[in-house]
mmCIF file of C-alpha atoms and ligand atoms in Angstrom:
data_model
loop_
_atom_site.group_PDB
_atom_site.id
_atom_site.type_symbol
_atom_site.label_atom_id
_atom_site.label_comp_id
_atom_site.label_asym_id
_atom_site.label_seq_id
_atom_site.Cartn_x
_atom_site.Cartn_y
_atom_site.Cartn_z
ATOM 1 C CA MET A 70 64.254 -95.196 -138.665
ATOM 2 C CA LEU A 71 62.088 -95.365 -135.564
ATOM 3 C CA PHE A 72 62.742 -91.889 -134.232
ATOM 4 C CA ALA A 73 64.175 -88.669 -135.612
ATOM 5 C CA HIS A 74 67.868 -88.913 -136.422
ATOM 6 C CA ASP A 75 68.937 -86.590 -133.602
ATOM 7 C CA THR A 76 66.842 -88.585 -131.113
ATOM 8 C CA GLU A 77 68.505 -91.862 -132.084
ATOM 9 C CA CYS A 78 71.964 -90.289 -131.935
ATOM 10 C CA GLY A 79 71.157 -88.725 -128.562
ATOM 11 C CA LEU A 80 70.011 -92.033 -127.093
ATOM 12 C CA THR A 81 73.001 -93.932 -128.418
ATOM 13 C CA VAL A 82 75.547 -91.426 -127.164
ATOM 14 C CA THR A 83 73.826 -91.236 -123.768
ATOM 15 C CA ALA A 84 74.017 -95.025 -123.343
ATOM 16 C CA ALA A 85 77.690 -94.921 -124.371
ATOM 17 C CA LEU A 86 78.380 -92.191 -121.811
ATOM 18 C CA VAL A 87 76.609 -94.106 -119.029
ATOM 19 C CA ASN A 88 78.625 -97.218 -119.911
ATOM 20 C CA THR A 89 81.935 -95.410 -119.420
ATOM 21 C CA ALA A 90 81.224 -95.721 -115.681
ATOM 22 C CA GLY A 91 81.538 -99.438 -114.991
ATOM 23 C CA PRO A 92 81.372 -100.980 -111.499
ATOM 24 C CA ASP A 93 85.089 -101.827 -111.609
ATOM 25 C CA ARG A 94 86.382 -99.729 -114.473
ATOM 26 C CA GLU A 95 86.577 -96.034 -115.360
ATOM 27 C CA GLY A 96 86.133 -95.447 -119.077
ATOM 28 C CA LEU A 97 86.935 -91.747 -118.752
ATOM 29 C CA PRO A 98 90.092 -91.869 -116.612
ATOM 30 C CA ASP A 99 91.624 -88.666 -117.949
ATOM 31 C CA VAL A 100 91.193 -85.688 -120.248
ATOM 32 C CA ALA A 101 92.579 -87.664 -123.201
ATOM 33 C CA ALA A 102 89.880 -90.314 -122.768
ATOM 34 C CA LEU A 103 87.206 -87.617 -122.870
ATOM 35 C CA ASP A 104 88.841 -86.221 -126.024
ATOM 36 C CA ASP A 105 88.530 -89.681 -127.591
ATOM 37 C CA PHE A 106 84.898 -89.984 -126.522
ATOM 38 C CA PHE A 107 84.177 -86.513 -127.931
ATOM 39 C CA THR A 108 85.665 -87.431 -131.297
ATOM 40 C CA ALA A 109 84.253 -90.968 -131.449
ATOM 41 C CA HIS A 110 80.725 -89.653 -130.955
ATOM 42 C CA SER A 111 81.105 -86.727 -133.343
ATOM 43 C CA TRP A 112 80.560 -84.021 -130.758
ATOM 44 C CA THR A 113 81.216 -80.495 -131.979
ATOM 45 C CA GLY A 114 81.212 -77.091 -130.277
ATOM 46 C CA ARG A 115 82.910 -76.077 -127.034
ATOM 47 C CA HIS A 116 85.436 -78.512 -125.627
ATOM 48 C CA GLU A 117 87.851 -77.303 -122.936
ATOM 49 C CA HIS A 118 90.164 -80.295 -122.418
ATOM 50 C CA THR A 119 90.281 -79.533 -118.676
ATOM 51 C CA GLU A 120 90.008 -81.575 -115.486
ATOM 52 C CA ALA A 121 86.972 -79.510 -114.491
ATOM 53 C CA GLU A 122 85.189 -80.389 -117.708
ATOM 54 C CA LEU A 123 86.072 -84.060 -117.259
ATOM 55 C CA ARG A 124 84.729 -83.995 -113.684
ATOM 56 C CA SER A 125 81.430 -82.448 -114.693
ATOM 57 C CA VAL A 126 80.933 -85.014 -117.478
ATOM 58 C CA ARG A 127 81.708 -87.870 -115.073
ATOM 59 C CA ASP A 128 79.327 -86.427 -112.467
ATOM 60 C CA LEU A 129 76.497 -86.460 -114.979
ATOM 61 C CA ARG A 130 76.655 -90.236 -115.505
ATOM 62 C CA PRO A 131 74.961 -91.587 -112.348
ATOM 63 C CA ARG A 132 72.011 -89.311 -112.970
ATOM 64 C CA LEU A 133 71.681 -90.544 -116.532
ATOM 65 C CA ARG A 134 72.056 -94.187 -115.496
ATOM 66 C CA ARG A 135 69.212 -93.698 -113.044
ATOM 67 C CA ILE A 136 66.920 -93.200 -116.065
ATOM 68 C CA TRP A 137 67.436 -96.837 -117.089
ATOM 69 C CA HIS A 138 66.160 -98.031 -113.716
ATOM 70 C CA ALA A 139 63.438 -95.483 -113.114
ATOM 71 C CA ASP A 140 59.680 -95.688 -113.616
ATOM 72 C CA PRO A 141 58.149 -93.318 -116.212
ATOM 73 C CA ASP A 142 57.194 -90.604 -113.702
ATOM 74 C CA GLU A 143 60.707 -90.589 -112.319
ATOM 75 C CA VAL A 144 62.182 -90.460 -115.834
ATOM 76 C CA VAL A 145 60.019 -87.418 -116.514
ATOM 77 C CA ALA A 146 61.190 -85.760 -113.299
ATOM 78 C CA ILE A 147 64.848 -86.332 -114.236
ATOM 79 C CA VAL A 148 64.344 -85.141 -117.829
ATOM 80 C CA ASN A 149 62.449 -82.017 -116.763
ATOM 81 C CA GLY A 150 65.093 -81.315 -114.126
ATOM 82 C CA LEU A 151 67.908 -81.534 -116.676
ATOM 83 C CA LEU A 152 66.065 -79.255 -119.114
ATOM 84 C CA ARG A 153 65.195 -76.710 -116.434
ATOM 85 C CA GLU A 154 68.669 -76.539 -114.909
ATOM 86 C CA SER A 155 70.222 -76.088 -118.347
ATOM 87 C CA ASN A 156 67.769 -73.314 -119.288
ATOM 88 C CA ALA A 157 66.925 -75.334 -122.374
ATOM 89 C CA LEU A 158 65.407 -73.373 -125.236
ATOM 90 C CA PRO A 159 64.842 -75.613 -128.264
ATOM 91 C CA GLN A 160 65.921 -74.101 -131.565
ATOM 92 C CA LEU A 161 66.192 -75.712 -134.987
ATOM 93 C CA ILE A 162 69.668 -75.212 -136.349
ATOM 94 C CA ARG A 163 71.865 -76.445 -139.144
ATOM 95 C CA HIS A 164 75.635 -76.830 -138.868
ATOM 96 C CA ASP A 165 78.478 -78.730 -140.456
ATOM 97 C CA ASP A 166 76.868 -81.119 -142.952
ATOM 98 C CA GLN A 167 73.821 -81.930 -140.863
ATOM 99 C CA PRO A 168 70.233 -81.112 -141.794
ATOM 100 C CA TYR A 169 68.024 -79.062 -139.450
ATOM 101 C CA HIS A 170 67.875 -80.545 -135.975
ATOM 102 C CA LEU A 171 67.129 -79.362 -132.475
ATOM 103 C CA HIS A 172 69.648 -77.796 -130.139
ATOM 104 C CA ALA A 173 68.324 -76.579 -126.827
ATOM 105 C CA VAL A 174 71.446 -74.853 -125.514
ATOM 106 C CA PRO A 175 74.046 -72.760 -127.372
ATOM 107 C CA ARG A 176 77.036 -74.529 -128.895
ATOM 108 C CA ASP A 177 79.369 -72.665 -126.543
ATOM 109 C CA ALA A 178 77.597 -74.003 -123.438
ATOM 110 C CA PRO A 179 79.795 -76.306 -121.313
ATOM 111 C CA LEU A 180 80.108 -79.858 -122.649
ATOM 112 C CA ALA A 181 78.422 -81.537 -119.654
ATOM 113 C CA ILE A 182 75.420 -79.237 -120.037
ATOM 114 C CA ARG A 183 75.137 -80.016 -123.727
ATOM 115 C CA MET A 184 75.424 -83.732 -123.001
ATOM 116 C CA ALA A 185 72.703 -83.470 -120.356
ATOM 117 C CA VAL A 186 70.408 -81.602 -122.717
ATOM 118 C CA GLU A 187 71.107 -83.950 -125.626
ATOM 119 C CA ALA A 188 70.091 -86.844 -123.372
ATOM 120 C CA ALA A 189 67.028 -85.040 -122.039
ATOM 121 C CA MET A 190 65.747 -84.027 -125.483
ATOM 122 C CA ALA A 191 66.124 -87.564 -126.832
ATOM 123 C CA LEU A 192 64.466 -89.056 -123.773
ATOM 124 C CA ALA A 193 61.608 -86.571 -124.018
ATOM 125 C CA ASP A 194 60.951 -87.995 -127.475
ATOM 126 C CA LEU A 195 60.979 -91.533 -126.094
ATOM 127 C CA VAL A 196 58.537 -90.603 -123.317
ATOM 128 C CA ARG A 197 56.173 -88.906 -125.784
ATOM 129 C CA SER A 198 56.189 -91.973 -128.025
ATOM 130 C CA GLY A 199 55.528 -94.309 -125.098
ATOM 131 C CA GLU A 200 58.743 -96.175 -125.909
ATOM 132 C CA LEU A 201 60.642 -96.162 -122.624
ATOM 133 C CA SER A 202 60.755 -99.974 -122.744
ATOM 134 C CA ARG A 203 63.502 -99.557 -125.328
ATOM 135 C CA LEU A 204 65.862 -98.627 -122.515
ATOM 136 C CA ARG A 205 67.314 -101.921 -121.280
ATOM 137 C CA ILE A 206 70.158 -103.442 -119.328
ATOM 138 C CA CYS A 207 72.413 -105.921 -121.154
ATOM 139 C CA ASP A 208 71.198 -109.520 -120.800
ATOM 140 C CA HIS A 209 74.635 -110.984 -120.182
ATOM 141 C CA PRO A 210 74.825 -112.115 -116.531
ATOM 142 C CA ASP A 211 78.262 -110.531 -116.016
ATOM 143 C CA CYS A 212 77.378 -107.187 -117.579
ATOM 144 C CA ASP A 213 75.337 -104.264 -116.359
ATOM 145 C CA ASN A 214 75.841 -101.979 -119.343
ATOM 146 C CA VAL A 215 72.801 -100.048 -120.496
ATOM 147 C CA LEU A 216 71.527 -100.202 -124.056
ATOM 148 C CA VAL A 217 68.889 -98.640 -126.274
ATOM 149 C CA ASP A 218 67.017 -101.105 -128.432
ATOM 150 C CA LEU A 219 66.422 -99.310 -131.730
ATOM 151 C CA SER A 220 65.630 -102.514 -133.635
ATOM 152 C CA LYS A 221 62.287 -102.767 -135.419
ATOM 153 C CA ASN A 222 61.234 -105.951 -133.648
ATOM 154 C CA ARG A 223 62.622 -105.006 -130.220
ATOM 155 C CA SER A 224 65.000 -107.928 -130.348
ATOM 156 C CA ARG A 225 68.178 -106.391 -129.016
ATOM 157 C CA ARG A 226 69.427 -108.109 -125.861
ATOM 158 C CA PHE A 227 73.124 -107.343 -125.534
ATOM 159 C CA CYS A 228 75.280 -104.233 -125.291
ATOM 160 C CA ASP A 229 78.016 -103.218 -127.724
ATOM 161 C CA ALA A 230 80.847 -104.611 -125.607
ATOM 162 C CA GLY A 231 80.853 -108.061 -127.210
ATOM 163 C CA CYS A 232 78.325 -109.651 -124.826
ATOM 164 C CA GLY A 233 76.289 -111.101 -127.714
ATOM 165 C CA ASN A 234 79.375 -113.039 -128.872
ATOM 166 C CA ARG A 235 80.287 -114.091 -125.344
ATOM 167 C CA ALA A 236 76.774 -115.432 -124.782
ATOM 168 C CA ALA A 237 76.835 -117.314 -128.110
ATOM 169 C CA VAL A 238 80.176 -118.918 -127.213
ATOM 170 C CA SER A 239 78.940 -120.046 -123.772
ATOM 171 C CA ALA A 240 75.746 -121.442 -125.297
ATOM 172 C CA TYR A 241 77.827 -123.351 -127.867
ATOM 173 C CA ARG A 242 80.102 -124.775 -125.158
ATOM 174 C CA ALA A 243 77.103 -125.767 -123.048
ATOM 175 C CA ARG A 244 75.562 -127.583 -126.029
ATOM 176 C CA LYS A 245 78.821 -129.402 -126.725
ATOM 177 C CA ALA A 246 79.213 -130.421 -123.099
ATOM 178 C CA ALA A 247 75.621 -131.689 -123.102
ATOM 179 C CA THR A 248 76.178 -133.883 -126.199
ATOM 180 C CA ARG A 249 79.362 -135.307 -124.695
ATOM 181 C CA SER A 250 77.789 -136.374 -121.424
HETATM 182 ZN ZN1 ZN B 485 73.935 -80.283 -133.828
HETATM 183 ZN ZN1 ZN B 486 76.918 -106.340 -122.062
#
C-alpha cells in the first residue's frame, strides 16, 4: 500500500464522485442513485435520502474536479478551504469493523460535508507526500473521467469505465487494418 488505507479509500471515492458528473450524463440523477453510491462506496453515518442532500452532494463535484486540473498551490487553497468551512477537527476513531482511522467531522454531519472532508484529508496526505501527479485524467480520447493512480509503477492510464478495454480493441483493429493494407 502506498498511502494509509483511509487515504486510498478517500481518493478513490472522491474520483468516483467527480466522475458521476459527466459532460453529457448525470450519474446522480435522483435520491435513489445517491443511495446506490452511498452503499457501493461503503459510506456509513448520517444519510437523509432527501433532494436537499442530493443537491449539496452534486454541488460539491465541480469543486473537487477542479483539484485534478489545478496546480499544487491551488490544490492547497481548495483543500484548506474545504477543511476550514467544515470546521474539521481530526480525531482517530474506530467503528464498525475498521481499525483506527481519521475522521475530521462528526458522523452525524451532513453527507456532503463528510464527503468534502474525506476528500480534503486524503488530498492533504497526497500533497504532503509530494504525490499530486497521481491525480490524472483518463487517457482515452473520448473520456474525461478523473482517476487516481495508486499503482506502484505509476502505470495507470485509464479510468474504471472500461476505457482500457476500449483502447485495446481500437489498437487491435488498427493493427489488423494495417496488416491488411
Ligand atoms: Zn470511518
Ligand atoms: Zn475513461
